[in-house]
Coordinates of C-alpha atoms in Angstrom, one line a residue:
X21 CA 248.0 82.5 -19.9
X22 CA 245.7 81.1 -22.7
X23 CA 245.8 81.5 -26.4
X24 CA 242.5 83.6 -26.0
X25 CA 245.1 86.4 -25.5
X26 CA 248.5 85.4 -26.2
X27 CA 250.4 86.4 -29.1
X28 CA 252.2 83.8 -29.8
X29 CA 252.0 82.0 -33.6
X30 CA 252.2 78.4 -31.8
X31 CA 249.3 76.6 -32.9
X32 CA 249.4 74.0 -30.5
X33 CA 248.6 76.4 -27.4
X34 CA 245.4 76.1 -26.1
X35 CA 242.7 78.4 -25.6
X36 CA 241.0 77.3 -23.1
X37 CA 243.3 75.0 -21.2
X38 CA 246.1 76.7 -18.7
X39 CA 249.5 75.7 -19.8
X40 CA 253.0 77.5 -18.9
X41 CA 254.4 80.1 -20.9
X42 CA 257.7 78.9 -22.3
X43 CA 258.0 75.4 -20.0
X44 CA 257.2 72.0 -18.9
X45 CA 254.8 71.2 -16.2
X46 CA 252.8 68.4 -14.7
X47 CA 251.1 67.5 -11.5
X48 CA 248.2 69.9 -10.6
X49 CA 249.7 71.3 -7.2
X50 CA 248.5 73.2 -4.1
X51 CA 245.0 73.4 -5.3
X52 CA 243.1 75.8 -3.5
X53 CA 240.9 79.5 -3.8
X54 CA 241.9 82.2 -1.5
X55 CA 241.3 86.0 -1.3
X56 CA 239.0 85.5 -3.9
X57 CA 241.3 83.6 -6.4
X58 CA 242.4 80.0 -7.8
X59 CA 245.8 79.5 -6.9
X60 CA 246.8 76.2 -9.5
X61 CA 250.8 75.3 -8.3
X62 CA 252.1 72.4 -9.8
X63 CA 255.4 70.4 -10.8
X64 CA 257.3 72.8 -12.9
X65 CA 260.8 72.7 -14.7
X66 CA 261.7 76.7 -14.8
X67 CA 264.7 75.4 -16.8
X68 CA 263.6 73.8 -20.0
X69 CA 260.3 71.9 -21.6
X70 CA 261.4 68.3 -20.6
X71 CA 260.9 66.7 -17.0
X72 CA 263.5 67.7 -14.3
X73 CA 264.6 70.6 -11.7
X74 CA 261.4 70.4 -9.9
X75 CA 259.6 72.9 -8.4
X76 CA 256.6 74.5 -7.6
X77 CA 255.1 76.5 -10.7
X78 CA 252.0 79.2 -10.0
X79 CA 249.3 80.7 -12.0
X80 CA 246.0 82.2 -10.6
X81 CA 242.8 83.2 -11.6
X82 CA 239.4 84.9 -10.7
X83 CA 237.0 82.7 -13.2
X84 CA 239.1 79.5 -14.2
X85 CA 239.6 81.0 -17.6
X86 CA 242.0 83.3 -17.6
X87 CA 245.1 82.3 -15.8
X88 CA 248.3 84.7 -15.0
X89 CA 251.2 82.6 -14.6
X90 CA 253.5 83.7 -11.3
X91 CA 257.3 83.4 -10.9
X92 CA 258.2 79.7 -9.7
X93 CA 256.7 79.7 -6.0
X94 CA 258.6 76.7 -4.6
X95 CA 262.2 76.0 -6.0
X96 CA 264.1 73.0 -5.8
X97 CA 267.6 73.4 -4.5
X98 CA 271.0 71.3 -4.3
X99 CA 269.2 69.8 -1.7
X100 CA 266.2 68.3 -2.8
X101 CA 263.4 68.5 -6.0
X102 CA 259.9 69.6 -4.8
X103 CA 257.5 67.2 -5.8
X104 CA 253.8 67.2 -5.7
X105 CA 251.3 68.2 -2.2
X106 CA 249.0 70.4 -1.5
X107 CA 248.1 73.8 0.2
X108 CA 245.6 74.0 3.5
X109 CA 244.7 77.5 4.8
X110 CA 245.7 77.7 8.5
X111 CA 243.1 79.8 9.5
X112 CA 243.5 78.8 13.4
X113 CA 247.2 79.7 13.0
X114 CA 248.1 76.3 14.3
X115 CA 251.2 75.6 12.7
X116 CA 252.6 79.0 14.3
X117 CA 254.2 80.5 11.2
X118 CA 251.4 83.0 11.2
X119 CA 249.6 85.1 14.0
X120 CA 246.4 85.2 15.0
X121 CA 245.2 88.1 12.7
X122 CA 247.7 86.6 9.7
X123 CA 246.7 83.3 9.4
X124 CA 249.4 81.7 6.9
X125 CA 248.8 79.8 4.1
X126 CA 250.9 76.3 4.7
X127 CA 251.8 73.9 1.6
X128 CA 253.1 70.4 2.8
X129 CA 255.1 69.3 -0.1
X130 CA 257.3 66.0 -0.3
X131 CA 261.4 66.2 -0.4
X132 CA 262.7 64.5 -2.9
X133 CA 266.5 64.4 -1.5
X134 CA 269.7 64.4 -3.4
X135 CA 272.9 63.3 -2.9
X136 CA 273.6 66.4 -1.5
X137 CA 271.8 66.1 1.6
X138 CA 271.8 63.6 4.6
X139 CA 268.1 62.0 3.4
X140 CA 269.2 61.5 0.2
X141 CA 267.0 58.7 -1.7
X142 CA 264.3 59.3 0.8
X143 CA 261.3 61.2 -0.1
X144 CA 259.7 62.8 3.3
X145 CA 257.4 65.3 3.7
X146 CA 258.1 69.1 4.4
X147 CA 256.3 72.4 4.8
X148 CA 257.0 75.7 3.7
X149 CA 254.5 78.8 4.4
X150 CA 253.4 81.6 2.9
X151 CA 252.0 85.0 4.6
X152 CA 250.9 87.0 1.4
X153 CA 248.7 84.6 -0.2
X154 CA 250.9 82.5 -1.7
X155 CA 253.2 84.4 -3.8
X156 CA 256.1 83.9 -1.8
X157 CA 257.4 81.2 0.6
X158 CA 259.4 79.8 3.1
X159 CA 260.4 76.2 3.8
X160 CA 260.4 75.6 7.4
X161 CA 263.4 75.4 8.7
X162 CA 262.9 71.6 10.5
X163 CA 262.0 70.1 7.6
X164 CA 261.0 67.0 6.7
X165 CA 258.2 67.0 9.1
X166 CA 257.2 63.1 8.1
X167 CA 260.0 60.6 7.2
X168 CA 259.2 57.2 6.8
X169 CA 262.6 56.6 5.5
X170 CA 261.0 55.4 2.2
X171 CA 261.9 55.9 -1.4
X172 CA 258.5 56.2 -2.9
X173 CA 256.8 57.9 -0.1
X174 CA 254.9 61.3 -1.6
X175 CA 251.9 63.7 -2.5
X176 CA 250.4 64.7 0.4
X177 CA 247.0 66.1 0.4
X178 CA 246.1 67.8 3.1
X179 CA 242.7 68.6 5.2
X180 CA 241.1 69.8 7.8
X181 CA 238.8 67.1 9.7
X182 CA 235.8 68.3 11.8
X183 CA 234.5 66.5 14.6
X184 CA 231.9 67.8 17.5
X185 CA 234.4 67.0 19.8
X186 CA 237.4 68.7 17.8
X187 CA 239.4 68.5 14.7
X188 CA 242.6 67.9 13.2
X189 CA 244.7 67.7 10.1
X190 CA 244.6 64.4 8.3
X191 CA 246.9 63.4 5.1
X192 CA 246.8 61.5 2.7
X193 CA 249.8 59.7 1.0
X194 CA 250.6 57.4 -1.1
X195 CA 253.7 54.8 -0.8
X196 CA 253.9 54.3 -4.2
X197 CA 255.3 51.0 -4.6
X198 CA 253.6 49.0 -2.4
X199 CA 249.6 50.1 -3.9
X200 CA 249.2 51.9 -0.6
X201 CA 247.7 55.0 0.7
X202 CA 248.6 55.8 4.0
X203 CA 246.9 58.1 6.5
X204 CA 248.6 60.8 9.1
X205 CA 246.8 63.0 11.5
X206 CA 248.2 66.0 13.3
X207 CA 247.3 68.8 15.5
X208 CA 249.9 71.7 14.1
X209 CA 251.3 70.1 10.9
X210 CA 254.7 69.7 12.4
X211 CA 254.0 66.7 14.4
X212 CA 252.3 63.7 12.5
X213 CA 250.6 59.9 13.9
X214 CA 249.8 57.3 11.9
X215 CA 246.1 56.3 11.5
X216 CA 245.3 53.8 8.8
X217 CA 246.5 52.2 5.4
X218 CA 244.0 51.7 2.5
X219 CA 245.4 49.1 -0.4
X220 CA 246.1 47.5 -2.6
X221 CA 242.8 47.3 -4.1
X222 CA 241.5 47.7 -7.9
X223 CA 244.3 48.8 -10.5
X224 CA 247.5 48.3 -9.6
X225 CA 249.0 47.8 -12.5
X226 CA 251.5 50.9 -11.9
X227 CA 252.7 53.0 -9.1
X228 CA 250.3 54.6 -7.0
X229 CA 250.4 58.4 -7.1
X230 CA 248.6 62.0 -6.0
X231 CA 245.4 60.6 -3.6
X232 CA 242.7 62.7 -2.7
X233 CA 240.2 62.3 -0.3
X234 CA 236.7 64.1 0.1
X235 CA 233.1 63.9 0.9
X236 CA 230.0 64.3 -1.5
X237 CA 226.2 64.1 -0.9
X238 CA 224.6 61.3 -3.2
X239 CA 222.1 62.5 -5.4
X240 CA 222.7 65.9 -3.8
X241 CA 221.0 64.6 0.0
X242 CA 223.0 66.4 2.5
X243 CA 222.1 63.9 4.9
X244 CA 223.5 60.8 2.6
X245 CA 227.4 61.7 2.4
X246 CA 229.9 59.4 0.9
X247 CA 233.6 60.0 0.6
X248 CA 236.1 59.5 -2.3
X249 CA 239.0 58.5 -2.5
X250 CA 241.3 59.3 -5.5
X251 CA 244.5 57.6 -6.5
X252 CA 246.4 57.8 -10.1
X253 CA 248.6 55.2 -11.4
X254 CA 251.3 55.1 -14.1
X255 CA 251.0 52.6 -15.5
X256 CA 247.7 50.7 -16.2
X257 CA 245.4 52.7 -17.1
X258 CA 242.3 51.2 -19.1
X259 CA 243.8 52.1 -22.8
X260 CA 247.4 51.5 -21.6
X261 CA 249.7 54.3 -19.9
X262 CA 248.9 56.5 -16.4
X263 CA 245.3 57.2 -15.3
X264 CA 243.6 57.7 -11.9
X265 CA 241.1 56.1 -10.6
X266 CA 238.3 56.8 -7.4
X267 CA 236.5 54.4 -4.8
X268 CA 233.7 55.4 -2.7
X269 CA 233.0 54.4 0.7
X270 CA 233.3 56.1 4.5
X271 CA 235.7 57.9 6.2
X272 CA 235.5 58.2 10.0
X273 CA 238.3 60.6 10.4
X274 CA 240.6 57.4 10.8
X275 CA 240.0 54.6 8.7
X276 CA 239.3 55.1 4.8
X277 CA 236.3 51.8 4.5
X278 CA 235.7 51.1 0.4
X279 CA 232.3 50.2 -1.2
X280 CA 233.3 50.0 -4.0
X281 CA 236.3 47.5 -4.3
X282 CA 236.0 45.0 -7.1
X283 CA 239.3 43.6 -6.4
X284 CA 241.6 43.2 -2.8
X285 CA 245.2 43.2 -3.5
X286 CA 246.6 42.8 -7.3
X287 CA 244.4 43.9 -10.0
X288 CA 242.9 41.3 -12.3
X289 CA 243.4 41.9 -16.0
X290 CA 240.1 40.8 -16.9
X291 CA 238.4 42.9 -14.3
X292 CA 240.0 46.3 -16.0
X293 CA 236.9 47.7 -17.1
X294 CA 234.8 47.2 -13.9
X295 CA 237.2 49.5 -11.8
X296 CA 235.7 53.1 -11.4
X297 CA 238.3 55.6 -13.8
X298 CA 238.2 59.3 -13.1
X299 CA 238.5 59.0 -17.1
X300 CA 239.1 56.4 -19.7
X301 CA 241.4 59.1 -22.2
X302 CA 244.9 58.9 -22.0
X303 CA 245.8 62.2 -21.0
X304 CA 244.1 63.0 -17.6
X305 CA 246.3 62.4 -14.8
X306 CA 247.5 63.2 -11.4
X307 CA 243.7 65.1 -11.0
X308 CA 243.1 66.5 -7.6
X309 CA 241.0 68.7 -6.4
X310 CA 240.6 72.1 -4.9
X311 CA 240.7 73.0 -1.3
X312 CA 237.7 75.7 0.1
X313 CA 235.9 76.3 -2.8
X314 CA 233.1 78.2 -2.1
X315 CA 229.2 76.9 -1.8
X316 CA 230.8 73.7 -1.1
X317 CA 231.6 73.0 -4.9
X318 CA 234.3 69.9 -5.6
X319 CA 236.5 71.3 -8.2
X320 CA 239.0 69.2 -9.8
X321 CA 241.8 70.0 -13.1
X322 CA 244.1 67.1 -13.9
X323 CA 247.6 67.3 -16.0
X324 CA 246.6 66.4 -19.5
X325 CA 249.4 63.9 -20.7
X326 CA 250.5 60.6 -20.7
X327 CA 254.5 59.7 -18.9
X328 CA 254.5 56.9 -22.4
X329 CA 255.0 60.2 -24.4
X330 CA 255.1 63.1 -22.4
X331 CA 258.4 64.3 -22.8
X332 CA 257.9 63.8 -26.4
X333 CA 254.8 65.8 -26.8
X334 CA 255.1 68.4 -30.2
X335 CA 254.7 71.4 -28.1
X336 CA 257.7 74.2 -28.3
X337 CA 258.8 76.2 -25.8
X338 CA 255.8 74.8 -23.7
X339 CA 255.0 71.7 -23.1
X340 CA 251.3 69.9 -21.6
X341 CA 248.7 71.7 -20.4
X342 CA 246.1 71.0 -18.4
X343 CA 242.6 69.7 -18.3
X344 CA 239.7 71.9 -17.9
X345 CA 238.9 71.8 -14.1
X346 CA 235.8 70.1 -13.7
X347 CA 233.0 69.7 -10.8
X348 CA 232.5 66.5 -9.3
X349 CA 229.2 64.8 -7.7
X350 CA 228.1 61.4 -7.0
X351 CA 224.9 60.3 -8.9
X352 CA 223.6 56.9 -7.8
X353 CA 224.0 54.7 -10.8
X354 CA 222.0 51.1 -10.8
X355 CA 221.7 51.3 -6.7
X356 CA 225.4 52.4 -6.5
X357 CA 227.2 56.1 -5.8
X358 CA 229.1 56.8 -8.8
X359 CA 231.0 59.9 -9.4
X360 CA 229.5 62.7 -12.6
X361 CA 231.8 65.6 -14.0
X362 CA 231.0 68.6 -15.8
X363 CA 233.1 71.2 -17.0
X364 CA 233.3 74.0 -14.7
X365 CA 229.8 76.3 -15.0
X366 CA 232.5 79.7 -15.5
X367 CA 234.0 78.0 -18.4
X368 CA 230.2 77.0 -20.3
X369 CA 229.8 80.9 -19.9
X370 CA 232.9 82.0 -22.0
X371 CA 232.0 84.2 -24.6
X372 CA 232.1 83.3 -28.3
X373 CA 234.0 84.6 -30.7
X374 CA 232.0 83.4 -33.5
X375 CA 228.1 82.4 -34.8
X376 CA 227.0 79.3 -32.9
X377 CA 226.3 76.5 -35.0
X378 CA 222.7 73.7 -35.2
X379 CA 222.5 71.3 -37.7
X380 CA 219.5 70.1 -38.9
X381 CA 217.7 66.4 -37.6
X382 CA 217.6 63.4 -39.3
X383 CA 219.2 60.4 -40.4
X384 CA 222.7 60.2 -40.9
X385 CA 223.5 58.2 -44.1
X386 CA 226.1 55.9 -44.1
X387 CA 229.3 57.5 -44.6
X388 CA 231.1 61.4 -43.8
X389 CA 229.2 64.0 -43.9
X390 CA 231.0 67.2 -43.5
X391 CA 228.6 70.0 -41.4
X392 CA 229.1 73.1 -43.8
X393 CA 229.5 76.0 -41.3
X394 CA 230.4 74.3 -38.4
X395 CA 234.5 74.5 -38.9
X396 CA 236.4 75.6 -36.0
X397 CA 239.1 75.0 -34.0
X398 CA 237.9 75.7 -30.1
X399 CA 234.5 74.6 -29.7
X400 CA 231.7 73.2 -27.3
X401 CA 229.8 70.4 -29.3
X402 CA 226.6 69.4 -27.8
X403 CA 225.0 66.6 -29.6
X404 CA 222.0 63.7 -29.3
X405 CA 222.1 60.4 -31.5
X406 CA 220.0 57.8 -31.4
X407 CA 221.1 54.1 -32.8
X408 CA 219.2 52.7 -36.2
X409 CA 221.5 49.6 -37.7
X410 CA 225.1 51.4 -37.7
X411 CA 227.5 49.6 -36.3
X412 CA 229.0 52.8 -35.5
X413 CA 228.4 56.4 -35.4
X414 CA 229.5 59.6 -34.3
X415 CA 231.7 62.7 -35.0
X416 CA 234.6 64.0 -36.7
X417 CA 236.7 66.6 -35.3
X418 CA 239.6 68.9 -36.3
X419 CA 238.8 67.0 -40.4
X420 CA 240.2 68.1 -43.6
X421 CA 238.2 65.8 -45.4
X422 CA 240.4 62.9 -45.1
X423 CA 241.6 62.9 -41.7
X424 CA 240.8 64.0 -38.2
X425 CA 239.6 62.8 -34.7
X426 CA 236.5 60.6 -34.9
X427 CA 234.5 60.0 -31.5
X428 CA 232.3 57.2 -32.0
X429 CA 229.7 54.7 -30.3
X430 CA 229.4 51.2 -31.0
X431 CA 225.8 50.0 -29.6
X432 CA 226.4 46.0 -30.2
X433 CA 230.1 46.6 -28.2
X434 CA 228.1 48.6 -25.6
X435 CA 231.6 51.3 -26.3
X436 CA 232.6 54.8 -27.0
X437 CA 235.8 55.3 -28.7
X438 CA 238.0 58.0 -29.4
X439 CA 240.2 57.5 -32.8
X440 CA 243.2 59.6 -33.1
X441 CA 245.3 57.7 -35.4
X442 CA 244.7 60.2 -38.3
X443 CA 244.7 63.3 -36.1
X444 CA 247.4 64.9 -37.1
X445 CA 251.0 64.3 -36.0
X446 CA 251.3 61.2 -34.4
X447 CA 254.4 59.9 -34.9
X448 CA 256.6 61.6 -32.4
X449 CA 256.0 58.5 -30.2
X450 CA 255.3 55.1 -31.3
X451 CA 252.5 54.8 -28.6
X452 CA 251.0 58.1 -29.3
X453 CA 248.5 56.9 -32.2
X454 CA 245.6 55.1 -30.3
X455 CA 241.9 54.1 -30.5
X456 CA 240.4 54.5 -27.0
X457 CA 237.6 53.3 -25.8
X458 CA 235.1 52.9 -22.6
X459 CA 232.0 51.3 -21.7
X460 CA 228.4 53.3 -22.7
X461 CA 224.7 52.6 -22.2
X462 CA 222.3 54.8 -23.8
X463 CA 219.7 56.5 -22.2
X464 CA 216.2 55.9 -23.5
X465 CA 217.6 54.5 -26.2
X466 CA 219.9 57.7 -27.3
X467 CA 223.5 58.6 -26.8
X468 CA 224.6 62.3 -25.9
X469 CA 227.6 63.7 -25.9
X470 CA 229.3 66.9 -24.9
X471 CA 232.9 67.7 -26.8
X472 CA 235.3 70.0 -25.7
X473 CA 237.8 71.0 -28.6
X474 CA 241.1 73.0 -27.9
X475 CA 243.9 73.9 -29.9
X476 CA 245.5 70.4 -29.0
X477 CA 242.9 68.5 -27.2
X478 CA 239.6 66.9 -27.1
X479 CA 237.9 66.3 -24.0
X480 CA 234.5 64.3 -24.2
X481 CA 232.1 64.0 -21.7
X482 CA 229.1 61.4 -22.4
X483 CA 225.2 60.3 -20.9
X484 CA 225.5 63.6 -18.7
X485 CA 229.3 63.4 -17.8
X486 CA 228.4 59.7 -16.5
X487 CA 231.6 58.8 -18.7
X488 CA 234.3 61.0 -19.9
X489 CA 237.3 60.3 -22.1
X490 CA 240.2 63.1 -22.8
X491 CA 243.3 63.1 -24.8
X492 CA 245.5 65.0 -26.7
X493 CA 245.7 66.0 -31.0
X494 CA 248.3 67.7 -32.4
X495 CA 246.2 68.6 -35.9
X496 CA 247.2 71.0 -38.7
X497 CA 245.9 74.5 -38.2
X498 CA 243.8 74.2 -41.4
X499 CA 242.3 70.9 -40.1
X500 CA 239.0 72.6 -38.7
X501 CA 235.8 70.7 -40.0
X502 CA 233.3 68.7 -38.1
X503 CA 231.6 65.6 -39.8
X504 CA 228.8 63.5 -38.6
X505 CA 229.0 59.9 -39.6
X506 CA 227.7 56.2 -39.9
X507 CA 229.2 52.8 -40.3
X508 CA 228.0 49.5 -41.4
X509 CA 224.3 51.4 -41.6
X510 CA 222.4 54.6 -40.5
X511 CA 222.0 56.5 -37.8
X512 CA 219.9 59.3 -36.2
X513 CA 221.0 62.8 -35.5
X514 CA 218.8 64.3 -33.1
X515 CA 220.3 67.8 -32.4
X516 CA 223.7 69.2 -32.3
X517 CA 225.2 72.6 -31.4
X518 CA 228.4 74.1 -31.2
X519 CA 229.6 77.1 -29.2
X520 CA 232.4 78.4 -31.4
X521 CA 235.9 80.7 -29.9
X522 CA 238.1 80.1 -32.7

C-alpha cells in the first residue's frame, strides 16, 4: 500500500516506499519472488505501532511499486515471538513438507522463546512451510530445528549451494553478541552441521544482526565472481546508531575468507570510516536481499529507521517504512571490488504525475537560491556540480524558504553531508536532529548526485551509487521547494532534473 493510492490524509506516508497500513514493522523478512511476485515478510507488531508481539508481516507485489499488504503470515504465540529469517523455495522437495509436483515454499525463522515454553531465553531456529505460495503456513511440528542453546542466536538466511558434485543448504547466522557469523549446512533443512565462523572483524561497535551472503561478478565478468557478505549492527554505525555493513571475499561452500577486512577482532574508532557501509544515513538497516530473482539480479530493500528513535518516529497509526529495494553490483574501485546500488530499474520507470523539471547551467552564487517550478514533495533529482571556491554546495529539499533538508559536498573535507536539523519535526527524540556525513571524491573533477524524495524520506545516491546516504524527514506538507546553494564561495551547476509524483 503506498500513498500513490491510499486515501488516507496522513502526510507522512510515503509514496513510493512500502510501509504497513495501520502498524509497526521492521526487519525486511523472507525476501524472495515467486509465481511471478515479490513476497516482502518482515517483523511486524499486528497489535499496535510500537515494537512487540512479533510476527511475520506480508505484502507482495508484481513491479516493486505497488505493494498489497496480506494478513500477518507468521504469528507469534504464548510460546515464542518470530523474529527475523528468510524464505528458500524447496523446489527438490527436500524438506518433505511438499511432494514432488508441490514443491513447498519453506521459511526458517528463529524462536524467540518465552517463559512459557521449555527453551525459554533461547533463541533457536525453526521452520514453518507454506504450500500456496506463501499466504498461509505451518510451523513444523519438531521445531527448533537448530539450537545452540544461545540467547542471541538468530536471522537465518538461507541458500541453496551448487557444487558439480552436489549441493546443499547453507545458513547464515549471526550470534549476536559475540561479532560472529556462523555457518550451518544441511541436506533437508531439518538436520543442520556446523561449517565455519567468520568474526569479529570491522565494526563491532553493536550487536551483530541479519547477515547475508551472495555472489556477484566484478565489473560484470562472469568468470571473476566475488561473494559478499552482509551483517548490520546496532549500534555503531558511522553517524551513530544501527547500520549494516558488507565484506567481500570467497566462499567455498564452507568457509566465508574476507578481502576486505581492515580490522580482526574489535573495531578501532579511528578506522570508522575505512570500513565498507551498505550506507552511511541513519535509517537503512537490517537490508537483505532477495532470493531467485530473475536474470540473476541482486535485489536488496532495508527497514528505514534507526532503534535510537524508532519507536518514537511521528508516524500515526503506522510506523517506518522501508527503503526503496535497490540492485547491487561490485564495481572495482582503485584495484578493489566494491559494492554500487541503484534504485530498482521498475521504480526509475514510475510514471509522473506532474511536468518534469531542468534548470538552467551556470554558476551558483553564494547563497539560496530557490528553483521556481521545481516544488514538490516525491521527486527523482538528478543533478551534476562541479567545485569553483565554495566551501560547500549543494541542494535544499522539502524548503519553505527558511528551512528544509540540505544535501551538501564539502571538496576540502573530501565529504557529503546530509543536514536535517531544520527539516521539520525533529524533536520527538533528542538524537533525531543530525548532520550526516560520508566520504566523496569527484569524478573528473564534478560531483553527481541522484535524490530520492518521499513523503518522509530522502534517500541519496552519489558518483553513480558509489556512495549512498538515507534517512528520514518528517517536513510540513507545505514545505515543498528545492534550492540550489553555495557557501564560503561559488559553485557550478551543470544540469539538474527532477521527475515529479507529487
Amino acid at each position: 500500500m503506498t500513498a500513490v493510492t491510499a486515501t488516507t490524509a496522513d502526510a507522512f506516508r510515503p509514496a513510493m516506499h512500502y510501509a504497513a497500513r495501520s502498524t509497526w514493522l521492521n526487519d525486511p523478512n523472507g525476501l524472495i519472488f515467486h509465481d511471478g511476485l515479490y513476497h516482502l515478510y518482515y517483523q511486524n507488531n499486528p497489535e499496535g505501532s510500537v515494537w512487540g508481539n512479533m510476527s511475520w508481516g506480508h505484502a507482495t507485489s508484481a513491479d516493486l511499486v505497488t505493494w498489497t499488504e496480506h494478513p500477518v503470515a507468521i504469528a507469534c504465540d504464548e510460546q515464542e515471538d518470530i523474529y527475523s529469517g528468510s524464505i528458500i523455495f524447496d523446489r527438490h522437495n527436500t524438506s518433505g513438507f511438499g511432494t514432488e509436483s508441490r514443491p513447498p515454499l519453506v521459511a526458517v525463522y528463529t524462536s524467540a522463546f518465552k517463559p512459557a515454553s521449555e527453551h525459554k531465553g533461547v533463541q533457536a531456529q525453526s521452520l514453518a512451510y507454506s504450500l500456496d505460495g506463501g499466504y498461509t503456513w505451518t510451523k513444523y511440528a519438531d521445531n527448533p530445528v537448530l539450537n545452540r542453546g544461545s540467547s542471541d542466536f538468530r536471522d537465518p538466511k538461507v541458500f541453496r549451494y551448487e557444487l558439480d558434485a552436489g549441493s546443499y543448504w547453507v545458513m547464515v547466522a549471526v550470534e549476536a553478541q559475540d561479532f560472529q557469523i556462523v555457518f550451518y549446512k544441511s541436506d533437508d533443512l531439518k538436520s543442520w552441521e556446523p561449517l565455519s565462523t567468520f568474526g569479529p572483524a570491522n565494526a563491532t561497535g553493536g550487536v551483530w544482526e541479519c547477515p547475508d551472503l551472495f555472489p556477484l561478478p566484478v565489473d560484470d565478468d562472469p568468470e571473476k565472481v566475488k561473494w559478499v557478505l552482509t551483517v548490520n549492527l546496532n549500534p555503531g554505525g558511522p553517524n551513530s546508531g544501527s547500520a549494516g555493513q558488507y565484506f567481500v571475499g570467497d566462499f567455498d561452500g564452507v568457509t566465508f575468507t574476507s578481502s576486505s577486512t581492515v580490522t580482526e577482532g574489535a573495531q578501532d574508532p579511528d578506522k570508522l570510516h575505512e570500513y565498507q557501509w551498505l550506507d552511511w544515513g541513519r535509517d537503512y538497516y537490517a537490508a537483505v536481499s532477495f532470493s531467485d530473482v530473475p536474470d540473476g539480479r541482486r535485489l536488496m530493500i532495508a527497514w528505514m529507521n534507526n532503534w535510537q528513535y524508532a519507536n518514537q518516529i511521528p508516524t500515526a497509526p503506522w510506523r517506518s517504512p522501508m527503503s526503496l529495494v535497490r540492485e547491487v553490483s561490485l564495481q572495482s574501485a582503485h584495484g578493489n571490488p566494491r559494492l554500487v546500488q541503484h534504485v530498482a530499474q521498475e521504480l526509475t520507470s514510475l510514471p509522473a504525475g506532474k511536468p518534469p523539471f531542468t534548470a538552467s547551467p551556470g554558476e551558483i552564487a553564494e547563497g539560496k537560491h530557490i528553483l521556481a517550478g521545481a516544488a514538490g514533495s516525491v521527486q527523482r533529482i538528478e543533478a551534476t556540480f562541479t567545485p569553483g571556491t565554495a566551501e560547500e554546495f549543494g541542494l535544499i529539499v522539502r524548503g519553505d524558504g527558511t528551512r528544509g533538508t540540505r544535501i551538501g559536498i564539502r571538496p576540502a573535507e573530501g565529504s557529503i553531508v546530509v543536514d536535517r536539523r531544520e527539516s521539520g519535526q525533529t524533536d520527538f527524540h533528542e538524537s533525531f536532529a543530525s548532520i550526516d556525513s560520508a566520504p566523496i571524491q569527484p569524478t573528473a573533477n564534478s560531483y553527481d548526485l541522484i535524490i530520492y524524495v518521499d513523503q518522509c524520506s530522502v534517500e541519496v545516491f552519489a558518483q553513480g551509487g558509489q556512495v549512498t546516504l538515507s534517512e528520514l524527514i518528517f517536513p510540513n506538507t507545505a514545505s515543498t521547494d528545492v534550492s540550489v546553494y553555495a557557501s564560503g564561495g561559488t559553485a557550478t551547476l551543470n544540469n539538474l532534473n527532477i521527475t515529479q509524483w507529487a
